Amino acid sequence: MRPRRPLALAATAIAASALTSLGPTHATAAADPGTRACAADKRGDFPIDTRIDDGPATYHPGDAPRHFSLDLTNTTATRCADLHPVLVLVDKTRKLTPKRIALEFRDGGRWRPVTVERTARDENIGVFDGFPGFSVGAGDKVTVDVRLAFADGTGPDDVVATAALVRRKDDDGDWVGESGDYPFSIEEAAGPTLADELARTGPRALLGLGVAAGTLLLAGTTLVVGARRLRVGGR
């Protein structure tokens, strides 16, 4: 059986606690007996293959959110519903706090904010709640769009993100999936380049540079002509 890492255990405990406050179980999922079969197989493997994909390697504080995806693939012969991802962020300096993290996921046509909590081990954990949960048919895959940003003033850091997946079951939760690590860095934004300035100011900047260059060229030509006249007059 796949060993359960301490980080994922902590995430599962917090997720299970959060899921108890979501209200009644989704009626459609509760009425489908097949969803109760969504569990680890005889080998102990997770029924949902979970993967973080297309994540950027670098984030800059104060920038617009950057996107990545969370792929949920059902490896069983039954539908799995009431699935709630849990994102765990562990930073090297242990200085990253929830107030500096902006995390959202797409549920259908809307973006839902994720409340991030800090554990006693200085991990930042966000439970994707406030909705009935994702549903993945037998052998199917669901891709969840996620966007992440860090507040202006966040210090440089190295972060590892991991996604756990919890299936709500009455007032508890079953751990049904876990992703690999997604490492990234938080870096200070570099100063504006000439290309950035031209992109910001547009063609007028180019016109201004052309006028300035033309003026300097004309002034240089005038000085050369004047110097020649002086030399001729002095002979």
PDB file of C-alpha atoms in Angstrom:
ATOM      1  CA  MET A   1       0.000   0.000   0.000  1.00  0.00           C
ATOM      2  CA  ARG A   2       1.234   3.468  -0.804  1.00  0.00           C
ATOM      3  CA  PRO A   3       2.707   5.055   2.357  1.00  0.00           C
ATOM      4  CA  ARG A   4       0.819   8.013   3.711  1.00  0.00           C
ATOM      5  CA  ARG A   5       3.054  11.015   4.133  1.00  0.00           C
ATOM      6  CA  PRO A   6       2.687  13.175   7.283  1.00  0.00           C
ATOM      7  CA  LEU A   7       1.749  16.214   5.183  1.00  0.00           C
ATOM      8  CA  ALA A   8      -1.092  14.357   3.526  1.00  0.00           C
ATOM      9  CA  LEU A   9      -2.272  12.979   6.861  1.00  0.00           C
ATOM     10  CA  ALA A  10      -2.462  16.502   8.279  1.00  0.00           C
ATOM     11  CA  ALA A  11      -4.296  17.703   5.176  1.00  0.00           C
ATOM     12  CA  THR A  12      -6.788  14.851   5.421  1.00  0.00           C
ATOM     13  CA  ALA A  13      -7.513  15.571   9.069  1.00  0.00           C
ATOM     14  CA  ILE A  14      -8.214  19.247   8.376  1.00  0.00           C
ATOM     15  CA  ALA A  15     -10.240  18.407   5.268  1.00  0.00           C
ATOM     16  CA  ALA A  16     -12.389  15.906   7.135  1.00  0.00           C
ATOM     17  CA  SER A  17     -13.070  18.522   9.802  1.00  0.00           C
ATOM     18  CA  ALA A  18     -13.977  21.154   7.216  1.00  0.00           C
ATOM     19  CA  LEU A  19     -16.281  18.820   5.306  1.00  0.00           C
ATOM     20  CA  THR A  20     -18.518  18.315   8.349  1.00  0.00           C
ATOM     21  CA  SER A  21     -19.643  21.934   7.981  1.00  0.00           C
ATOM     22  CA  LEU A  22     -20.717  21.640   4.341  1.00  0.00           C
ATOM     23  CA  GLY A  23     -24.295  20.690   5.163  1.00  0.00           C
ATOM     24  CA  PRO A  24     -26.296  17.690   3.874  1.00  0.00           C
ATOM     25  CA  THR A  25     -24.627  15.292   1.462  1.00  0.00           C
ATOM     26  CA  HIS A  26     -25.360  15.993  -2.197  1.00  0.00           C
ATOM     27  CA  ALA A  27     -28.672  14.236  -2.907  1.00  0.00           C
ATOM     28  CA  THR A  28     -27.692  12.847  -6.306  1.00  0.00           C
ATOM     29  CA  ALA A  29     -24.531  11.250  -4.975  1.00  0.00           C
ATOM     30  CA  ALA A  30     -26.307   9.823  -1.941  1.00  0.00           C
ATOM     31  CA  ALA A  31     -28.960   8.225  -4.130  1.00  0.00           C
ATOM     32  CA  ASP A  32     -26.375   6.456  -6.280  1.00  0.00           C
ATOM     33  CA  PRO A  33     -25.168   3.276  -4.513  1.00  0.00           C
ATOM     34  CA  GLY A  34     -22.261   3.052  -6.963  1.00  0.00           C
ATOM     35  CA  THR A  35     -20.558   6.030  -5.336  1.00  0.00           C
ATOM     36  CA  ARG A  36     -20.138   4.023  -2.132  1.00  0.00           C
ATOM     37  CA  ALA A  37     -17.874   1.611  -4.037  1.00  0.00           C
ATOM     38  CA  CYS A  38     -15.348   4.378  -4.779  1.00  0.00           C
ATOM     39  CA  ALA A  39     -12.602   3.108  -2.497  1.00  0.00           C
ATOM     40  CA  ALA A  40      -9.088   1.746  -2.577  1.00  0.00           C
ATOM     41  CA  ASP A  41      -8.737  -1.566  -4.423  1.00  0.00           C
ATOM     42  CA  LYS A  42      -7.333  -4.809  -3.024  1.00  0.00           C
ATOM     43  CA  ARG A  43      -3.782  -3.530  -3.465  1.00  0.00           C
ATOM     44  CA  GLY A  44      -4.583  -0.427  -1.456  1.00  0.00           C
ATOM     45  CA  ASP A  45      -4.133   1.957  -4.385  1.00  0.00           C
ATOM     46  CA  PHE A  46      -6.127   5.173  -4.416  1.00  0.00           C
ATOM     47  CA  PRO A  47      -9.236   5.053  -6.643  1.00  0.00           C
ATOM     48  CA  ILE A  48      -8.605   8.569  -8.022  1.00  0.00           C
ATOM     49  CA  ASP A  49      -5.312   9.248  -9.773  1.00  0.00           C
ATOM     50  CA  THR A  50      -4.551  12.863  -8.836  1.00  0.00           C
ATOM     51  CA  ARG A  51      -2.064  15.053 -10.669  1.00  0.00           C
ATOM     52  CA  ILE A  52      -1.035  18.722 -10.646  1.00  0.00           C
ATOM     53  CA  ASP A  53      -0.337  19.770 -14.228  1.00  0.00           C
ATOM     54  CA  ASP A  54       0.865  22.848 -16.157  1.00  0.00           C
ATOM     55  CA  GLY A  55       2.034  24.685 -13.055  1.00  0.00           C
ATOM     56  CA  PRO A  56       4.383  27.656 -13.619  1.00  0.00           C
ATOM     57  CA  ALA A  57       7.844  27.431 -12.108  1.00  0.00           C
ATOM     58  CA  THR A  58       7.852  30.994 -10.785  1.00  0.00           C
ATOM     59  CA  TYR A  59       5.386  33.390  -9.140  1.00  0.00           C
ATOM     60  CA  HIS A  60       5.965  37.112  -8.523  1.00  0.00           C
ATOM     61  CA  PRO A  61       4.287  38.832  -5.547  1.00  0.00           C
ATOM     62  CA  GLY A  62       1.605  41.296  -6.561  1.00  0.00           C
ATOM     63  CA  ASP A  63       1.184  39.828 -10.042  1.00  0.00           C
ATOM     64  CA  ALA A  64      -2.105  38.540 -11.451  1.00  0.00           C
ATOM     65  CA  PRO A  65      -2.998  34.934 -10.549  1.00  0.00           C
ATOM     66  CA  ARG A  66      -1.232  32.186 -12.481  1.00  0.00           C
ATOM     67  CA  HIS A  67      -3.038  29.040 -13.564  1.00  0.00           C
ATOM     68  CA  PHE A  68      -2.468  25.323 -13.221  1.00  0.00           C
ATOM     69  CA  SER A  69      -4.748  22.303 -13.431  1.00  0.00           C
ATOM     70  CA  LEU A  70      -5.671  19.461 -11.133  1.00  0.00           C
ATOM     71  CA  ASP A  71      -6.429  16.271 -13.058  1.00  0.00           C
ATOM     72  CA  LEU A  72      -8.693  13.704 -11.365  1.00  0.00           C
ATOM     73  CA  THR A  73      -8.811  10.306 -13.103  1.00  0.00           C
ATOM     74  CA  ASN A  74     -11.175   7.600 -11.866  1.00  0.00           C
ATOM     75  CA  THR A  75      -9.401   4.231 -11.975  1.00  0.00           C
ATOM     76  CA  THR A  76     -12.427   2.253 -10.762  1.00  0.00           C
ATOM     77  CA  ALA A  77     -15.475   0.774 -12.502  1.00  0.00           C
ATOM     78  CA  THR A  78     -17.918   2.998 -10.597  1.00  0.00           C
ATOM     79  CA  ARG A  79     -18.616   6.715 -10.476  1.00  0.00           C
ATOM     80  CA  CYS A  80     -16.898   8.692  -7.708  1.00  0.00           C
ATOM     81  CA  ALA A  81     -18.682  11.784  -6.417  1.00  0.00           C
ATOM     82  CA  ASP A  82     -18.426  14.318  -3.586  1.00  0.00           C
ATOM     83  CA  LEU A  83     -14.719  14.763  -4.281  1.00  0.00           C
ATOM     84  CA  HIS A  84     -12.997  17.702  -2.570  1.00  0.00           C
ATOM     85  CA  PRO A  85      -9.353  18.536  -3.367  1.00  0.00           C
ATOM     86  CA  VAL A  86      -7.070  19.786  -0.620  1.00  0.00           C
ATOM     87  CA  LEU A  87      -3.989  21.815  -1.576  1.00  0.00           C
ATOM     88  CA  VAL A  88      -1.026  21.741   0.821  1.00  0.00           C
ATOM     89  CA  LEU A  89       1.665  24.442   0.477  1.00  0.00           C
ATOM     90  CA  VAL A  90       4.942  23.975   2.336  1.00  0.00           C
ATOM     91  CA  ASP A  91       7.513  26.756   2.029  1.00  0.00           C
ATOM     92  CA  LYS A  92      11.211  26.487   2.819  1.00  0.00           C
ATOM     93  CA  THR A  93      11.385  29.509   5.126  1.00  0.00           C
ATOM     94  CA  ARG A  94       8.114  28.659   6.928  1.00  0.00           C
ATOM     95  CA  LYS A  95       7.236  32.380   6.722  1.00  0.00           C
ATOM     96  CA  LEU A  96       4.416  32.103   4.179  1.00  0.00           C
ATOM     97  CA  THR A  97       1.039  32.820   5.797  1.00  0.00           C
ATOM     98  CA  PRO A  98      -2.573  32.402   4.576  1.00  0.00           C
ATOM     99  CA  LYS A  99      -3.159  36.153   4.288  1.00  0.00           C
ATOM    100  CA  ARG A 100      -0.536  36.300   1.532  1.00  0.00           C
ATOM    101  CA  ILE A 101      -2.093  33.462  -0.488  1.00  0.00           C
ATOM    102  CA  ALA A 102      -4.958  33.943  -2.970  1.00  0.00           C
ATOM    103  CA  LEU A 103      -6.292  30.564  -4.129  1.00  0.00           C
ATOM    104  CA  GLU A 104      -9.342  29.872  -6.303  1.00  0.00           C
ATOM    105  CA  PHE A 105     -10.778  26.995  -8.343  1.00  0.00           C
ATOM    106  CA  ARG A 106     -13.307  26.848 -11.150  1.00  0.00           C
ATOM    107  CA  ASP A 107     -16.604  25.123 -10.421  1.00  0.00           C
ATOM    108  CA  GLY A 108     -18.519  25.062 -13.699  1.00  0.00           C
ATOM    109  CA  GLY A 109     -18.706  28.669 -14.885  1.00  0.00           C
ATOM    110  CA  ARG A 110     -17.620  30.407 -11.694  1.00  0.00           C
ATOM    111  CA  TRP A 111     -14.471  30.842  -9.658  1.00  0.00           C
ATOM    112  CA  ARG A 112     -14.723  29.881  -6.004  1.00  0.00           C
ATOM    113  CA  PRO A 113     -12.296  31.238  -3.387  1.00  0.00           C
ATOM    114  CA  VAL A 114     -10.476  28.771  -1.159  1.00  0.00           C
ATOM    115  CA  THR A 115      -9.959  29.536   2.510  1.00  0.00           C
ATOM    116  CA  VAL A 116      -6.361  28.757   3.464  1.00  0.00           C
ATOM    117  CA  GLU A 117      -5.495  27.697   7.012  1.00  0.00           C
ATOM    118  CA  ARG A 118      -2.131  27.386   8.719  1.00  0.00           C
ATOM    119  CA  THR A 119      -1.315  24.279  10.735  1.00  0.00           C
ATOM    120  CA  ALA A 120       0.815  23.893  13.844  1.00  0.00           C
ATOM    121  CA  ARG A 121       3.564  22.597  11.536  1.00  0.00           C
ATOM    122  CA  ASP A 122       3.559  25.880   9.547  1.00  0.00           C
ATOM    123  CA  GLU A 123       1.885  24.302   6.512  1.00  0.00           C
ATOM    124  CA  ASN A 124      -0.748  26.214   4.528  1.00  0.00           C
ATOM    125  CA  ILE A 125      -3.761  24.086   3.607  1.00  0.00           C
ATOM    126  CA  GLY A 126      -6.746  25.010   1.439  1.00  0.00           C
ATOM    127  CA  VAL A 127      -9.872  22.829   1.214  1.00  0.00           C
ATOM    128  CA  PHE A 128     -11.948  23.171  -1.958  1.00  0.00           C
ATOM    129  CA  ASP A 129     -15.348  23.419  -0.305  1.00  0.00           C
ATOM    130  CA  GLY A 130     -18.539  25.470  -0.550  1.00  0.00           C
ATOM    131  CA  PHE A 131     -19.953  23.187  -3.276  1.00  0.00           C
ATOM    132  CA  PRO A 132     -21.204  19.556  -3.497  1.00  0.00           C
ATOM    133  CA  GLY A 133     -17.891  18.265  -4.797  1.00  0.00           C
ATOM    134  CA  PHE A 134     -16.602  17.002  -8.131  1.00  0.00           C
ATOM    135  CA  SER A 135     -17.941  13.849  -9.750  1.00  0.00           C
ATOM    136  CA  VAL A 136     -15.861  11.588 -11.996  1.00  0.00           C
ATOM    137  CA  GLY A 137     -17.401   8.741 -13.999  1.00  0.00           C
ATOM    138  CA  ALA A 138     -15.877   5.279 -14.198  1.00  0.00           C
ATOM    139  CA  GLY A 139     -12.612   5.503 -16.147  1.00  0.00           C
ATOM    140  CA  ASP A 140     -13.148   9.217 -16.841  1.00  0.00           C
ATOM    141  CA  LYS A 141     -11.026  12.276 -16.075  1.00  0.00           C
ATOM    142  CA  VAL A 142     -12.069  15.678 -14.752  1.00  0.00           C
ATOM    143  CA  THR A 143      -9.716  18.655 -15.010  1.00  0.00           C
ATOM    144  CA  VAL A 144     -10.095  21.332 -12.338  1.00  0.00           C
ATOM    145  CA  ASP A 145      -8.765  24.796 -13.198  1.00  0.00           C
ATOM    146  CA  VAL A 146      -6.909  26.430 -10.317  1.00  0.00           C
ATOM    147  CA  ARG A 147      -5.349  29.859 -10.004  1.00  0.00           C
ATOM    148  CA  LEU A 148      -2.879  31.023  -7.400  1.00  0.00           C
ATOM    149  CA  ALA A 149      -1.332  34.376  -6.514  1.00  0.00           C
ATOM    150  CA  PHE A 150       0.752  35.885  -3.727  1.00  0.00           C
ATOM    151  CA  ALA A 151       0.265  39.299  -2.162  1.00  0.00           C
ATOM    152  CA  ASP A 152       2.637  42.156  -2.842  1.00  0.00           C
ATOM    153  CA  GLY A 153       5.429  42.129  -0.288  1.00  0.00           C
ATOM    154  CA  THR A 154       5.675  38.352   0.007  1.00  0.00           C
ATOM    155  CA  GLY A 155       9.327  37.437   0.463  1.00  0.00           C
ATOM    156  CA  PRO A 156      11.296  35.184  -1.883  1.00  0.00           C
ATOM    157  CA  ASP A 157      10.795  31.525  -1.079  1.00  0.00           C
ATOM    158  CA  ASP A 158      10.781  27.969  -2.402  1.00  0.00           C
ATOM    159  CA  VAL A 159       7.447  26.175  -2.115  1.00  0.00           C
ATOM    160  CA  VAL A 160       6.220  22.626  -2.666  1.00  0.00           C
ATOM    161  CA  ALA A 161       2.518  22.099  -3.371  1.00  0.00           C
ATOM    162  CA  THR A 162       0.782  18.737  -2.976  1.00  0.00           C
ATOM    163  CA  ALA A 163      -2.871  17.909  -3.607  1.00  0.00           C
ATOM    164  CA  ALA A 164      -4.791  15.377  -1.533  1.00  0.00           C
ATOM    165  CA  LEU A 165      -8.301  14.292  -2.497  1.00  0.00           C
ATOM    166  CA  VAL A 166     -11.062  13.622   0.020  1.00  0.00           C
ATOM    167  CA  ARG A 167     -14.452  12.057  -0.733  1.00  0.00           C
ATOM    168  CA  ARG A 168     -17.131  13.230   1.591  1.00  0.00           C
ATOM    169  CA  LYS A 169     -19.003  10.445   3.344  1.00  0.00           C
ATOM    170  CA  ASP A 170     -21.810  11.572   5.642  1.00  0.00           C
ATOM    171  CA  ASP A 171     -20.044  13.607   8.355  1.00  0.00           C
ATOM    172  CA  ASP A 172     -16.591  12.239   7.598  1.00  0.00           C
ATOM    173  CA  GLY A 173     -14.246  11.901   4.644  1.00  0.00           C
ATOM    174  CA  ASP A 174     -12.302   9.148   2.899  1.00  0.00           C
ATOM    175  CA  TRP A 175      -8.854   9.875   1.514  1.00  0.00           C
ATOM    176  CA  VAL A 176      -9.093   8.738  -2.123  1.00  0.00           C
ATOM    177  CA  GLY A 177      -6.233  10.436  -3.970  1.00  0.00           C
ATOM    178  CA  GLU A 178      -2.894  12.181  -3.675  1.00  0.00           C
ATOM    179  CA  SER A 179      -0.725  13.990  -6.219  1.00  0.00           C
ATOM    180  CA  GLY A 180       3.015  14.167  -6.589  1.00  0.00           C
ATOM    181  CA  ASP A 181       4.962  17.252  -5.565  1.00  0.00           C
ATOM    182  CA  TYR A 182       4.718  20.503  -7.506  1.00  0.00           C
ATOM    183  CA  PRO A 183       7.746  22.683  -6.653  1.00  0.00           C
ATOM    184  CA  PHE A 184       7.893  26.370  -7.531  1.00  0.00           C
ATOM    185  CA  SER A 185       9.580  29.550  -6.375  1.00  0.00           C
ATOM    186  CA  ILE A 186       8.360  32.969  -5.305  1.00  0.00           C
ATOM    187  CA  GLU A 187      10.717  35.594  -6.705  1.00  0.00           C
ATOM    188  CA  GLU A 188      10.858  39.362  -6.642  1.00  0.00           C
ATOM    189  CA  ALA A 189       9.853  40.932  -9.927  1.00  0.00           C
ATOM    190  CA  ALA A 190      12.733  42.184 -12.036  1.00  0.00           C
ATOM    191  CA  GLY A 191      12.890  45.855 -13.030  1.00  0.00           C
ATOM    192  CA  PRO A 192      11.237  46.972 -16.291  1.00  0.00           C
ATOM    193  CA  THR A 193      13.207  46.322 -19.467  1.00  0.00           C
ATOM    194  CA  LEU A 194      13.308  48.479 -22.613  1.00  0.00           C
ATOM    195  CA  ALA A 195      10.819  46.084 -24.203  1.00  0.00           C
ATOM    196  CA  ASP A 196       8.496  46.517 -21.206  1.00  0.00           C
ATOM    197  CA  GLU A 197       8.706  50.297 -21.476  1.00  0.00           C
ATOM    198  CA  LEU A 198       7.991  50.240 -25.197  1.00  0.00           C
ATOM    199  CA  ALA A 199       5.063  47.893 -24.630  1.00  0.00           C
ATOM    200  CA  ARG A 200       3.728  50.210 -21.936  1.00  0.00           C
ATOM    201  CA  THR A 201       4.129  53.518 -23.777  1.00  0.00           C
ATOM    202  CA  GLY A 202       3.431  52.297 -27.319  1.00  0.00           C
ATOM    203  CA  PRO A 203       4.404  53.900 -30.657  1.00  0.00           C
ATOM    204  CA  ARG A 204       4.696  57.367 -29.137  1.00  0.00           C
ATOM    205  CA  ALA A 205       7.813  56.236 -27.308  1.00  0.00           C
ATOM    206  CA  LEU A 206       9.338  55.147 -30.604  1.00  0.00           C
ATOM    207  CA  LEU A 207       8.413  58.503 -32.164  1.00  0.00           C
ATOM    208  CA  GLY A 208       9.996  60.339 -29.244  1.00  0.00           C
ATOM    209  CA  LEU A 209      13.186  58.335 -29.552  1.00  0.00           C
ATOM    210  CA  GLY A 210      13.279  59.064 -33.302  1.00  0.00           C
ATOM    211  CA  VAL A 211      12.835  62.806 -32.794  1.00  0.00           C
ATOM    212  CA  ALA A 212      15.547  62.845 -30.122  1.00  0.00           C
ATOM    213  CA  ALA A 213      17.951  60.918 -32.335  1.00  0.00           C
ATOM    214  CA  GLY A 214      17.211  63.249 -35.255  1.00  0.00           C
ATOM    215  CA  THR A 215      17.840  66.309 -33.109  1.00  0.00           C
ATOM    216  CA  LEU A 216      21.170  64.967 -31.883  1.00  0.00           C
ATOM    217  CA  LEU A 217      22.194  64.102 -35.442  1.00  0.00           C
ATOM    218  CA  LEU A 218      21.289  67.605 -36.694  1.00  0.00           C
ATOM    219  CA  ALA A 219      23.204  69.237 -33.832  1.00  0.00           C
ATOM    220  CA  GLY A 220      26.246  67.109 -34.593  1.00  0.00           C
ATOM    221  CA  THR A 221      26.123  68.032 -38.271  1.00  0.00           C
ATOM    222  CA  THR A 222      25.895  71.758 -37.433  1.00  0.00           C
ATOM    223  CA  LEU A 223      28.952  71.530 -35.176  1.00  0.00           C
ATOM    224  CA  VAL A 224      30.975  69.777 -37.875  1.00  0.00           C
ATOM    225  CA  VAL A 225      30.053  72.384 -40.505  1.00  0.00           C
ATOM    226  CA  GLY A 226      30.823  75.231 -38.114  1.00  0.00           C
ATOM    227  CA  ALA A 227      34.233  73.761 -37.303  1.00  0.00           C
ATOM    228  CA  ARG A 228      35.092  73.505 -41.006  1.00  0.00           C
ATOM    229  CA  ARG A 229      34.142  77.151 -41.591  1.00  0.00           C
ATOM    230  CA  LEU A 230      36.363  78.242 -38.738  1.00  0.00           C
ATOM    231  CA  ARG A 231      39.306  76.340 -40.133  1.00  0.00           C
ATOM    232  CA  VAL A 232      38.751  77.832 -43.643  1.00  0.00           C
ATOM    233  CA  GLY A 233      38.491  81.371 -42.293  1.00  0.00           C
ATOM    234  CA  GLY A 234      41.649  80.995 -40.295  1.00  0.00           C
ATOM    235  CA  ARG A 235      43.875  80.021 -43.247  1.00  0.00           C
TER     236      ARG A 235
END
